[in-house]
Coordinates of C-alpha atoms in Angstrom, one line a residue:
X28 CA 53.1 -135.6 185.5
X29 CA 51.5 -139.3 186.2
X30 CA 52.8 -138.9 189.9
X31 CA 51.1 -135.2 190.2
X32 CA 48.1 -136.9 188.3
X33 CA 48.3 -139.7 191.1
X34 CA 48.2 -137.6 194.1
X35 CA 45.4 -135.4 192.7
X36 CA 43.4 -138.7 192.2
X37 CA 44.2 -139.9 195.8
X38 CA 43.4 -136.8 197.3
X39 CA 47.0 -136.1 198.5
X40 CA 47.4 -132.2 199.9
X41 CA 51.0 -131.0 201.2
X42 CA 50.1 -132.0 204.9
X43 CA 49.1 -135.6 203.9
X44 CA 52.2 -135.7 202.0
X45 CA 54.5 -134.0 204.7
X46 CA 53.1 -136.6 207.6
X47 CA 54.2 -139.6 205.2
X48 CA 57.7 -137.6 204.9
X49 CA 57.9 -137.1 208.7
X50 CA 57.5 -140.5 209.3
X51 CA 60.3 -142.0 207.1
X52 CA 63.0 -140.3 209.0
X53 CA 62.3 -138.7 211.9
X54 CA 65.1 -138.0 213.7
X55 CA 67.0 -136.6 210.0
X56 CA 67.7 -132.7 210.2
X57 CA 64.7 -131.1 207.9
X58 CA 66.1 -127.9 208.0
X59 CA 69.6 -126.4 209.0
X60 CA 70.5 -123.1 209.6
X61 CA 73.9 -121.8 210.9
X62 CA 74.4 -123.8 214.2
X63 CA 70.6 -124.5 214.4
X64 CA 68.3 -127.5 213.0
X65 CA 65.0 -129.0 213.3
X66 CA 64.3 -132.8 212.9
X67 CA 61.5 -133.8 210.7
X68 CA 59.9 -134.9 214.3
X69 CA 60.5 -131.5 216.1
X70 CA 59.2 -129.8 212.7
X71 CA 56.3 -131.9 213.0
X72 CA 55.4 -131.5 216.6
X73 CA 55.9 -127.7 216.1
X74 CA 53.2 -127.4 213.5
X75 CA 50.9 -129.4 215.5
X76 CA 51.2 -126.8 218.4
X77 CA 50.5 -124.1 215.7
X78 CA 47.5 -125.7 214.4
X79 CA 46.2 -126.5 218.4
X80 CA 47.1 -122.9 219.3
X81 CA 45.5 -120.7 216.3
X82 CA 42.3 -123.4 216.8
X83 CA 42.0 -122.4 220.3
X84 CA 42.3 -118.6 219.0
X85 CA 39.1 -118.9 217.0
X86 CA 40.7 -119.1 213.4
X87 CA 39.0 -121.0 210.7
X88 CA 39.4 -122.7 207.5
X89 CA 39.8 -120.5 204.6
X90 CA 41.0 -117.4 206.7
X91 CA 44.1 -115.9 206.1
X92 CA 47.2 -115.6 208.6
X93 CA 50.2 -113.2 207.4
X94 CA 53.5 -114.3 207.6
X95 CA 56.3 -111.7 208.1
X96 CA 59.7 -113.6 209.0
X97 CA 63.3 -113.5 207.8
X98 CA 64.5 -117.1 206.8
X99 CA 64.8 -119.5 210.0
X100 CA 64.1 -123.4 210.4
X101 CA 60.7 -122.6 211.8
X102 CA 59.6 -120.7 209.0
X103 CA 57.9 -123.2 207.2
X104 CA 56.5 -125.4 210.0
X105 CA 54.6 -122.1 211.1
X106 CA 52.6 -122.1 207.7
X107 CA 52.3 -125.7 207.7
X108 CA 50.5 -125.5 211.3
X109 CA 48.0 -123.4 210.0
X110 CA 47.4 -125.7 206.9
X111 CA 46.8 -128.5 209.1
X112 CA 43.7 -126.0 210.1
X113 CA 42.8 -125.4 206.5
X114 CA 44.3 -121.7 207.1
X115 CA 45.7 -120.1 204.6
X116 CA 49.0 -118.0 204.8
X117 CA 50.4 -115.1 202.8
X118 CA 54.1 -115.2 202.7
X119 CA 55.0 -111.3 203.1
X120 CA 58.1 -110.0 201.4
X121 CA 60.3 -108.9 204.2
X122 CA 61.4 -105.9 202.1
X123 CA 57.9 -104.3 202.5
X124 CA 57.4 -101.5 204.6
X125 CA 54.9 -98.8 205.3
X126 CA 51.5 -98.5 202.7
X127 CA 53.6 -101.4 200.8
X128 CA 53.0 -103.8 203.7
X129 CA 49.8 -102.4 204.6
X130 CA 48.2 -102.7 201.4
X131 CA 49.9 -106.7 201.0
X132 CA 47.8 -107.6 204.0
X133 CA 44.6 -106.0 203.1
X134 CA 44.5 -107.6 199.5
X135 CA 44.9 -110.8 201.0
X136 CA 42.5 -110.3 203.6
X137 CA 44.8 -111.4 206.2
X138 CA 43.1 -111.9 209.6
X139 CA 46.2 -111.8 211.6
X140 CA 49.9 -111.4 211.4
X141 CA 52.8 -113.4 212.5
X142 CA 56.0 -111.7 212.6
X143 CA 59.3 -112.5 213.5
X144 CA 61.2 -110.5 216.3
X145 CA 63.5 -109.0 213.6
X146 CA 60.6 -107.4 211.7
X147 CA 59.2 -106.0 214.7
X148 CA 60.0 -102.2 213.9
X149 CA 58.3 -102.7 210.5
X150 CA 55.3 -103.8 212.0
X151 CA 56.1 -101.0 215.0
X152 CA 55.5 -98.1 212.1
X153 CA 52.1 -99.4 210.6
X154 CA 50.8 -100.8 214.1
X155 CA 48.3 -98.0 214.5
X156 CA 47.2 -98.4 210.7
X157 CA 45.7 -101.8 211.6
X158 CA 44.1 -102.2 215.0
X159 CA 41.6 -104.6 213.9
X160 CA 44.5 -107.0 212.9
X161 CA 45.9 -109.4 215.8
X162 CA 49.5 -109.4 216.0
X163 CA 51.8 -112.6 217.0
X164 CA 55.3 -112.2 217.5
X165 CA 57.4 -115.2 217.1
X166 CA 60.9 -115.3 219.0
X167 CA 62.9 -118.4 218.0
X168 CA 65.4 -120.4 219.6
X169 CA 67.8 -118.5 221.0
X170 CA 66.2 -115.1 220.6
X171 CA 63.8 -115.5 223.5
X172 CA 64.9 -112.7 225.3
X173 CA 63.9 -110.2 222.5
X174 CA 61.7 -107.5 223.6
X175 CA 57.7 -108.1 222.8
X176 CA 56.2 -105.3 220.7
X177 CA 53.5 -103.6 222.7
X178 CA 50.3 -104.9 222.1
X179 CA 51.5 -108.0 220.7
X180 CA 50.7 -111.7 221.7
X181 CA 54.2 -113.7 222.6
X182 CA 53.7 -116.4 220.4
X183 CA 56.3 -118.4 221.4
X184 CA 55.7 -118.5 224.7
X185 CA 52.1 -119.4 224.2
X186 CA 53.2 -122.4 222.3
X187 CA 54.6 -124.0 225.1
X188 CA 51.5 -124.8 226.5
X189 CA 49.8 -126.2 223.6
X190 CA 50.0 -130.2 222.6
X191 CA 52.3 -131.2 220.1
X192 CA 49.7 -134.3 219.3
X193 CA 49.0 -134.6 215.7
X194 CA 45.6 -132.2 214.3
X195 CA 43.5 -133.9 212.1
X196 CA 40.6 -131.7 210.4
X197 CA 37.3 -133.0 210.3
X198 CA 37.0 -131.6 206.6
X199 CA 40.2 -132.7 204.9
X200 CA 41.7 -130.2 202.1
X201 CA 41.4 -130.9 199.0
X202 CA 44.5 -131.0 196.1
X203 CA 43.0 -127.8 194.4
X204 CA 42.4 -126.0 197.8
X205 CA 44.5 -122.6 198.5
X206 CA 47.7 -123.2 200.4
X207 CA 49.4 -120.2 200.2
X208 CA 49.6 -116.6 199.2
X209 CA 52.8 -115.4 197.5
X210 CA 53.4 -111.8 196.5
X211 CA 54.5 -110.9 192.8
X212 CA 54.1 -108.0 191.0
X213 CA 54.0 -109.8 187.6
X214 CA 53.5 -107.8 184.6
X215 CA 50.3 -105.9 185.2
X216 CA 50.8 -103.6 188.0
X217 CA 50.8 -103.5 192.1
X218 CA 51.5 -106.2 194.3
X219 CA 49.4 -109.3 193.6
X220 CA 48.8 -112.1 195.9
X221 CA 49.1 -115.2 193.6
X222 CA 47.3 -118.5 194.7
X223 CA 49.5 -121.7 195.4
X224 CA 47.1 -124.6 195.8
X225 CA 48.3 -127.8 197.4
X226 CA 48.9 -129.6 194.1
X227 CA 51.0 -126.6 192.7
X228 CA 53.4 -126.7 195.9
X229 CA 53.5 -130.5 195.3
X230 CA 54.2 -130.2 191.7
X231 CA 57.1 -127.3 191.6
X232 CA 59.8 -129.4 194.1
X233 CA 58.6 -132.6 192.5
X234 CA 59.6 -131.6 188.8
X235 CA 63.1 -130.1 190.2
X236 CA 63.4 -133.3 192.1
X237 CA 63.0 -135.4 189.4
X238 CA 64.8 -133.5 186.4
X239 CA 67.7 -133.1 189.0
X240 CA 67.8 -136.5 189.8
X241 CA 67.5 -136.3 193.5
X242 CA 66.7 -138.6 196.2
X243 CA 65.8 -138.1 199.9
X244 CA 69.4 -138.4 201.0
X245 CA 70.3 -135.2 199.3
X246 CA 71.3 -132.0 201.1
X247 CA 70.1 -129.1 199.4
X248 CA 71.3 -125.7 200.0
X249 CA 68.8 -123.1 199.9
X250 CA 70.1 -119.5 200.6
X251 CA 67.0 -117.8 198.8
X252 CA 64.3 -116.0 201.0
X253 CA 61.6 -118.2 201.9
X254 CA 58.9 -115.7 200.9
X255 CA 59.6 -116.3 197.5
X256 CA 58.8 -119.4 195.4
X257 CA 62.6 -120.4 194.6
X258 CA 63.2 -120.5 198.1
X259 CA 60.1 -121.3 199.9
X260 CA 58.5 -123.9 197.1
X261 CA 61.0 -125.2 195.2
X262 CA 63.8 -125.0 197.7
X263 CA 62.0 -125.8 201.0
X264 CA 59.7 -128.0 199.0
X265 CA 62.4 -130.4 198.7
X266 CA 62.2 -131.2 202.6
X267 CA 58.5 -131.1 202.9
X268 CA 57.3 -133.2 199.8
X269 CA 60.6 -135.3 199.1
X270 CA 62.2 -135.5 202.7
X271 CA 65.6 -134.2 201.7
X272 CA 67.7 -132.1 204.2
X273 CA 67.7 -128.5 203.3
X274 CA 70.4 -125.6 204.7
X275 CA 68.8 -122.4 204.8
X276 CA 70.7 -118.8 205.0
X277 CA 69.4 -116.1 206.8
X278 CA 70.8 -113.7 204.4
X279 CA 72.8 -114.3 201.1
X280 CA 76.1 -114.1 201.5
X281 CA 78.6 -114.6 198.2
X282 CA 81.5 -114.8 200.4
X283 CA 79.9 -117.9 202.1
X284 CA 78.1 -119.4 199.6
X285 CA 80.7 -122.2 198.5
X286 CA 81.7 -122.4 202.3
X287 CA 78.1 -123.3 203.3
X288 CA 77.8 -125.9 200.6
X289 CA 81.2 -127.4 201.5
X290 CA 80.5 -127.3 205.2
X291 CA 77.3 -128.8 205.1
X292 CA 78.0 -131.5 202.9
X293 CA 75.3 -130.0 200.5
X294 CA 75.2 -132.3 197.3
X295 CA 72.8 -129.8 195.4
X296 CA 72.6 -125.8 195.9
X297 CA 70.2 -123.1 194.4
X298 CA 71.1 -120.1 192.8
X299 CA 69.1 -117.2 191.0
X300 CA 71.3 -115.2 188.0
X301 CA 72.3 -112.4 190.6
X302 CA 73.9 -115.4 192.6
X303 CA 75.8 -116.3 189.9
X304 CA 77.1 -113.1 189.0
X305 CA 78.3 -112.3 192.6
X306 CA 80.1 -115.5 193.3
X307 CA 82.3 -114.5 190.1
X308 CA 83.2 -111.7 191.7
X309 CA 84.3 -112.8 195.1
X310 CA 88.1 -113.7 195.0
X311 CA 89.2 -117.3 194.2
X312 CA 89.1 -119.6 197.3
X313 CA 89.9 -123.5 198.3
X314 CA 86.2 -123.6 198.7
X315 CA 85.6 -122.7 195.0
X316 CA 86.2 -126.4 193.9
X317 CA 86.1 -128.2 197.8
X318 CA 82.4 -128.5 197.4
X319 CA 80.4 -131.9 197.1
X320 CA 77.5 -130.2 195.0
X321 CA 76.9 -132.3 192.2
X322 CA 74.2 -130.4 190.8
X323 CA 73.0 -126.4 190.5
X324 CA 69.7 -125.6 190.4
X325 CA 67.8 -122.4 189.2
X326 CA 66.7 -119.8 186.9
X327 CA 69.1 -116.8 185.5
X328 CA 72.2 -117.7 184.8
X329 CA 73.4 -115.8 182.0
X330 CA 74.6 -117.3 178.7
X331 CA 77.7 -114.6 178.9
X332 CA 79.2 -116.1 182.3
X333 CA 77.6 -119.5 181.9
X334 CA 80.9 -121.3 180.8
X335 CA 83.4 -119.4 183.2
X336 CA 80.9 -120.0 186.3
X337 CA 80.8 -123.8 185.4
X338 CA 84.7 -123.9 185.0
X339 CA 85.8 -121.8 187.9
X340 CA 83.4 -123.7 190.3
X341 CA 83.8 -127.3 188.8
X342 CA 79.8 -127.7 188.4
X343 CA 79.1 -131.0 187.1
X344 CA 75.4 -130.3 185.9
X345 CA 73.6 -126.9 186.0
X346 CA 69.4 -127.1 186.1
X347 CA 68.5 -124.0 184.5
X348 CA 64.4 -123.6 184.6
X349 CA 62.0 -121.2 183.5
X350 CA 58.5 -120.7 185.2
X351 CA 56.5 -118.2 187.3
X352 CA 55.2 -118.3 190.6
X353 CA 51.5 -118.5 189.4
X354 CA 52.5 -119.6 185.8
X355 CA 51.5 -123.1 184.1
X356 CA 54.6 -122.5 181.7
X357 CA 57.5 -124.2 182.9
X358 CA 60.6 -125.5 180.9
X359 CA 63.7 -126.9 182.0
X360 CA 67.1 -127.2 180.6
X361 CA 67.8 -130.8 181.2
X362 CA 71.4 -131.3 179.4
X363 CA 73.2 -128.4 180.5
X364 CA 73.1 -126.5 177.4
X365 CA 74.8 -123.4 177.4
X366 CA 72.4 -120.5 177.7
X367 CA 69.4 -122.1 177.4
X368 CA 66.4 -121.7 179.9
X369 CA 64.5 -124.9 178.9
X370 CA 63.5 -127.5 176.0
X371 CA 60.3 -128.8 174.7
X372 CA 60.2 -131.2 171.9
X373 CA 57.5 -130.7 169.6
X374 CA 56.6 -134.2 169.6
X375 CA 54.7 -133.5 173.3
X376 CA 53.4 -130.1 172.2
X377 CA 49.8 -131.9 172.5
X378 CA 50.6 -132.9 176.1
X379 CA 52.4 -129.9 177.3
X380 CA 51.2 -127.1 174.8
X381 CA 53.1 -123.7 175.2
X382 CA 53.9 -121.6 172.3
X383 CA 55.3 -118.4 171.5
X384 CA 53.3 -116.0 169.3
X385 CA 54.3 -112.5 167.8
X386 CA 54.0 -109.4 169.8
X387 CA 55.2 -105.9 170.0
X388 CA 58.3 -106.4 172.1
X389 CA 58.0 -102.5 173.9
X390 CA 54.3 -102.5 174.3
X391 CA 54.1 -106.5 174.9
X392 CA 50.8 -106.0 172.6
X393 CA 49.7 -109.4 170.7
X394 CA 49.8 -109.5 167.1
X395 CA 47.1 -110.8 165.2
X396 CA 46.4 -112.2 161.9
X397 CA 43.2 -111.6 159.5
X398 CA 41.0 -114.2 161.4
X399 CA 41.8 -112.9 164.7
X400 CA 44.3 -116.1 165.4
X401 CA 47.6 -115.5 167.3
X402 CA 50.9 -115.5 165.0
X403 CA 53.1 -118.6 166.0
X404 CA 56.7 -117.6 165.9
X405 CA 59.1 -120.1 163.9
X406 CA 62.8 -121.0 164.6
X407 CA 64.8 -117.7 166.2
X408 CA 62.1 -115.6 166.1
X409 CA 61.5 -113.5 169.4
X410 CA 57.8 -114.3 171.0
X411 CA 55.7 -113.7 173.9
X412 CA 55.3 -117.2 175.5
X413 CA 51.8 -118.3 176.4
X414 CA 50.6 -121.5 178.1
X415 CA 47.6 -123.2 177.5
X416 CA 45.0 -123.4 180.7
X417 CA 43.2 -126.8 180.7
X418 CA 41.6 -126.8 184.4
X419 CA 41.1 -130.4 184.1
X420 CA 45.0 -131.1 184.2
X421 CA 47.0 -130.1 187.5
X422 CA 50.1 -129.1 185.4
X423 CA 48.1 -126.9 183.0
X424 CA 45.8 -125.1 185.6
X425 CA 46.1 -121.2 186.4
X426 CA 44.6 -120.6 189.9
X427 CA 45.4 -116.7 189.5
X428 CA 45.3 -114.0 192.1
X429 CA 43.0 -113.4 195.0
X430 CA 42.3 -110.3 192.8
X431 CA 40.3 -112.0 190.2
X432 CA 40.4 -109.3 188.0
X433 CA 44.3 -109.1 188.1
X434 CA 43.8 -112.9 187.0
X435 CA 41.6 -111.9 184.2
X436 CA 44.7 -109.7 182.9
X437 CA 46.9 -112.5 182.4
X438 CA 44.8 -114.7 180.3
X439 CA 44.7 -114.5 176.3
X440 CA 41.9 -116.0 174.5
X441 CA 41.2 -117.3 171.0
X442 CA 45.0 -117.9 170.6
X443 CA 44.9 -120.7 168.3
X444 CA 41.0 -121.5 167.8
X445 CA 37.9 -120.0 169.2
X446 CA 37.3 -120.1 172.9
X447 CA 41.1 -121.4 173.7
X448 CA 42.4 -119.9 177.0
X449 CA 46.2 -119.5 177.6
X450 CA 48.6 -117.9 180.5
X451 CA 50.3 -114.7 178.9
X452 CA 53.9 -115.2 180.6
X453 CA 54.9 -111.7 179.9
X454 CA 58.1 -113.0 178.6
X455 CA 59.9 -112.7 175.2
X456 CA 61.9 -116.0 174.4
X457 CA 63.3 -117.6 171.2
X458 CA 63.3 -121.1 170.2
X459 CA 65.8 -122.5 168.1
X460 CA 65.6 -125.2 165.5
X461 CA 65.8 -127.9 168.1
X462 CA 63.6 -126.8 170.7
X463 CA 65.9 -125.1 173.0
X464 CA 64.5 -121.4 174.3
X465 CA 66.4 -118.7 175.3
X466 CA 65.4 -115.7 177.2
X467 CA 65.2 -112.4 175.5
X468 CA 63.2 -109.8 177.8
X469 CA 60.2 -108.8 179.6
X470 CA 57.2 -107.3 178.1
X471 CA 55.3 -104.4 179.6
X472 CA 56.3 -102.4 182.3
X473 CA 57.4 -104.8 184.6
X474 CA 61.5 -105.3 185.0
X475 CA 63.6 -107.1 187.1
X476 CA 66.4 -106.0 189.1
X477 CA 67.9 -108.1 192.0
X478 CA 66.0 -110.8 191.6
X479 CA 63.2 -109.3 191.9
X480 CA 60.1 -108.0 189.6
X481 CA 59.5 -104.3 190.1
X482 CA 56.0 -102.6 189.0
X483 CA 57.1 -99.4 187.1
X484 CA 53.6 -98.5 188.2
X485 CA 54.1 -98.9 191.6
X486 CA 57.1 -96.9 191.4
X487 CA 55.5 -94.1 189.6
X488 CA 53.0 -93.5 192.1
X489 CA 55.1 -93.5 194.7
X490 CA 57.3 -90.9 193.2
X491 CA 54.6 -88.7 191.9
X492 CA 53.2 -88.3 195.1
X493 CA 56.9 -87.6 196.4
X494 CA 57.4 -84.8 193.9
X495 CA 53.9 -83.1 194.1
X496 CA 52.1 -85.3 191.8
X497 CA 54.4 -84.1 188.8
X498 CA 55.0 -86.6 186.1
X499 CA 57.0 -89.2 186.4
X500 CA 58.3 -92.3 184.0
X501 CA 59.8 -95.1 185.5
X502 CA 61.3 -98.0 183.4
X503 CA 64.0 -100.7 183.2
X504 CA 67.5 -100.0 181.7
X505 CA 70.1 -102.6 180.7
X506 CA 73.7 -102.4 182.1
X507 CA 76.6 -104.2 180.3
X508 CA 77.2 -107.7 182.1
X509 CA 74.6 -106.9 184.8
X510 CA 71.9 -109.4 185.2
X511 CA 68.3 -107.9 185.0
X512 CA 67.7 -104.1 184.6
X513 CA 68.3 -101.3 186.9
X514 CA 65.3 -98.7 187.8
X515 CA 65.2 -95.2 186.2
X516 CA 62.8 -92.3 186.6
X517 CA 62.3 -89.4 184.1
X518 CA 60.9 -86.8 185.9
X519 CA 59.4 -83.5 184.5
X520 CA 60.5 -80.8 186.4
X521 CA 59.9 -77.5 184.0
X522 CA 60.2 -75.1 187.0
X523 CA 63.3 -76.6 188.5
X524 CA 61.9 -76.9 191.8
X525 CA 63.0 -80.6 192.6
X526 CA 64.6 -81.1 196.0
X527 CA 66.5 -84.2 195.2
X528 CA 67.8 -84.7 198.9
X529 CA 64.0 -84.9 199.9
X530 CA 63.2 -87.3 196.9
X531 CA 66.1 -89.8 198.1
X532 CA 64.8 -90.1 201.3
X533 CA 61.2 -90.6 200.5
X534 CA 62.3 -93.0 198.3
X535 CA 64.3 -94.7 200.9
X536 CA 61.2 -94.9 203.5
X537 CA 58.9 -95.7 200.9
X538 CA 60.5 -98.5 198.7
X539 CA 62.4 -101.7 198.7
X540 CA 66.1 -101.5 197.8
X541 CA 65.5 -103.4 194.8
X542 CA 62.4 -101.1 193.6
X543 CA 64.9 -97.6 194.3
X544 CA 65.7 -96.0 191.0
X545 CA 69.5 -96.2 190.5
X546 CA 69.3 -93.3 187.9
X547 CA 67.1 -89.9 187.3
X548 CA 66.6 -88.1 184.1
X549 CA 65.3 -84.5 184.8
X550 CA 63.2 -83.4 181.7
X551 CA 62.1 -79.9 180.8
X552 CA 58.7 -80.8 179.8
X553 CA 56.3 -83.5 180.7
X554 CA 57.0 -86.3 178.0
X555 CA 53.5 -86.7 176.7
X556 CA 52.5 -88.1 173.2
X557 CA 49.6 -86.3 171.0
X558 CA 47.2 -88.4 172.8
X559 CA 48.7 -87.3 176.4
X560 CA 50.2 -91.2 177.0
X561 CA 53.6 -90.6 178.5
X562 CA 56.1 -91.5 176.1
X563 CA 58.3 -94.4 177.4
X564 CA 60.2 -96.1 174.1
X565 CA 62.5 -92.9 173.7
X566 CA 63.6 -92.9 177.4
X567 CA 64.2 -96.6 177.3
X568 CA 66.3 -96.1 174.2
X569 CA 68.2 -93.1 176.2
X570 CA 68.8 -95.6 179.0
X571 CA 71.3 -93.6 181.5
X572 CA 73.5 -91.8 178.5
X573 CA 74.5 -88.5 178.9
X574 CA 72.9 -85.5 176.9
X575 CA 71.2 -82.4 177.1
X576 CA 69.0 -83.5 179.9
X577 CA 70.6 -83.9 183.7
X578 CA 70.9 -87.3 184.7
X579 CA 72.0 -88.7 188.5
X580 CA 72.9 -91.7 190.0
X581 CA 72.1 -92.8 193.1
X582 CA 75.2 -93.0 195.1
X583 CA 75.4 -96.2 196.9
X584 CA 77.4 -95.1 200.2
X585 CA 75.5 -91.5 200.9
X586 CA 72.2 -92.9 199.4
X587 CA 71.9 -89.6 197.7
X588 CA 71.4 -88.7 194.1
X589 CA 74.7 -87.1 192.4
X590 CA 75.2 -86.1 189.2
X591 CA 76.4 -88.5 186.6
X592 CA 79.7 -87.5 184.8
X593 CA 81.3 -89.0 182.1
X594 CA 84.1 -90.8 184.2
X595 CA 80.7 -92.1 186.2
X596 CA 79.0 -93.2 183.1
X597 CA 82.4 -94.8 181.8
X598 CA 83.0 -96.8 184.8
X599 CA 79.5 -97.9 185.3
X600 CA 79.9 -99.6 181.6
X601 CA 83.0 -100.7 182.5
X602 CA 82.1 -102.4 186.0
X603 CA 84.3 -100.2 187.8
X604 CA 81.4 -99.0 190.2
X605 CA 79.7 -101.9 192.3
X606 CA 75.9 -101.7 192.1

């Protein structure tokens, strides 16, 4: 906290901090992926070429350019070059397609798109709908011969003509200026462009770096997507902000995880909950314990598999943390307490004011006492985690979203005293007598699956359009021993005219894999309450259990919905069917 305060006081930004870091070890690899790497000097030179090129193209400070690209060593330096120009980069999720992709470009006000050669088909499919947005195709080294999409600009070729001399903006950025937009579904509906300021980008990797007791000589394994906070800020930030070498992987591979960690001599590695479960399903090999990782950093390691995971892979230390892309409520488990997502001593509550308050666990509605104040939870009482917003303190600020209305929805006022303001995490946690926090559930309609937040409102809208605007309720259902909640949709089909094959095709086209409902329940009548609201609580409780209503399962091989039989149900419950 002191270092962040000092950086903010001195006007430090990601660009100025990077300039210091790049000079420390210019010839050391900054990012490594497969057989390719970029040194700190090479990365800086690439970022400078980007700055000069987009300045020549007429882009100005405050404007937004989207980066739509899979993981590669050049990724971070593309947005870093734009940051030197004080242009904000929107890091677009590479799973998005069609209308969702267009929506994310529009909501952030993107003036251009830089896309990787591997995303050409996705861009081609929406090209006619975004005629006003210039498109720049980046072919990385080794893929120079990839065909350039028609009516786009070959960025890699253009950059060869640009100077690699450092670009300095005549009006330097400030620590609170917007650096990036990272998309998150949050807990209040459609995808939102969360604002990542310079000081927040500095804060996240620094907090983890110090907590994990890392140094610039550490090599960090980061197999996570760079358009996410975990991979692109926490992981990549170990390089940009702290000078570590970071090893990347284009796509996460459970069978290659420990092999990569061992081969690149990584001393720290990242995970999300799903990764830990996948790693345990891989047959044992010599790499399980041949690695040199001294600490694993991440969030979502389930208590049920924690001890088995640590024992099998000989992990000295697990640094489990809790946090949201846009939130100010971060926790960290410093001493590898099994199952805990963080710890907070009551002695520092005045410095770092987080609180658990009572709420309706289904609706997420906060309960208040007769004075209108929130009701604080005691030990072992489930509650909604709120973090006090104090704009003067960088660690407690809430920058919000590009959409100010969405920002307001995440704020809770009059929590303890009249006029105070807290950030609503949307998560229900439990704290024990010692101050350890444990994750219990997500409130509202958003659920988490395959490491992604899924907005039920968004999926409901897509399905409703596909089935002729009939009633559709989407929710997450728990499956034993599997992290997160699988998507399920209950569809009213009183006339029995639903075309499941057409629905499956439409869902595959319109939604990323993690958002596609795994189960369908077909209802004989719209699930409405007396006040014409869609029922959800009863459906969530039924989950995908078999009864009078037909239930279907999304077959992973054929991509079609097939009737869920008792045997299939039992196999899913026992973990015999891979999801």
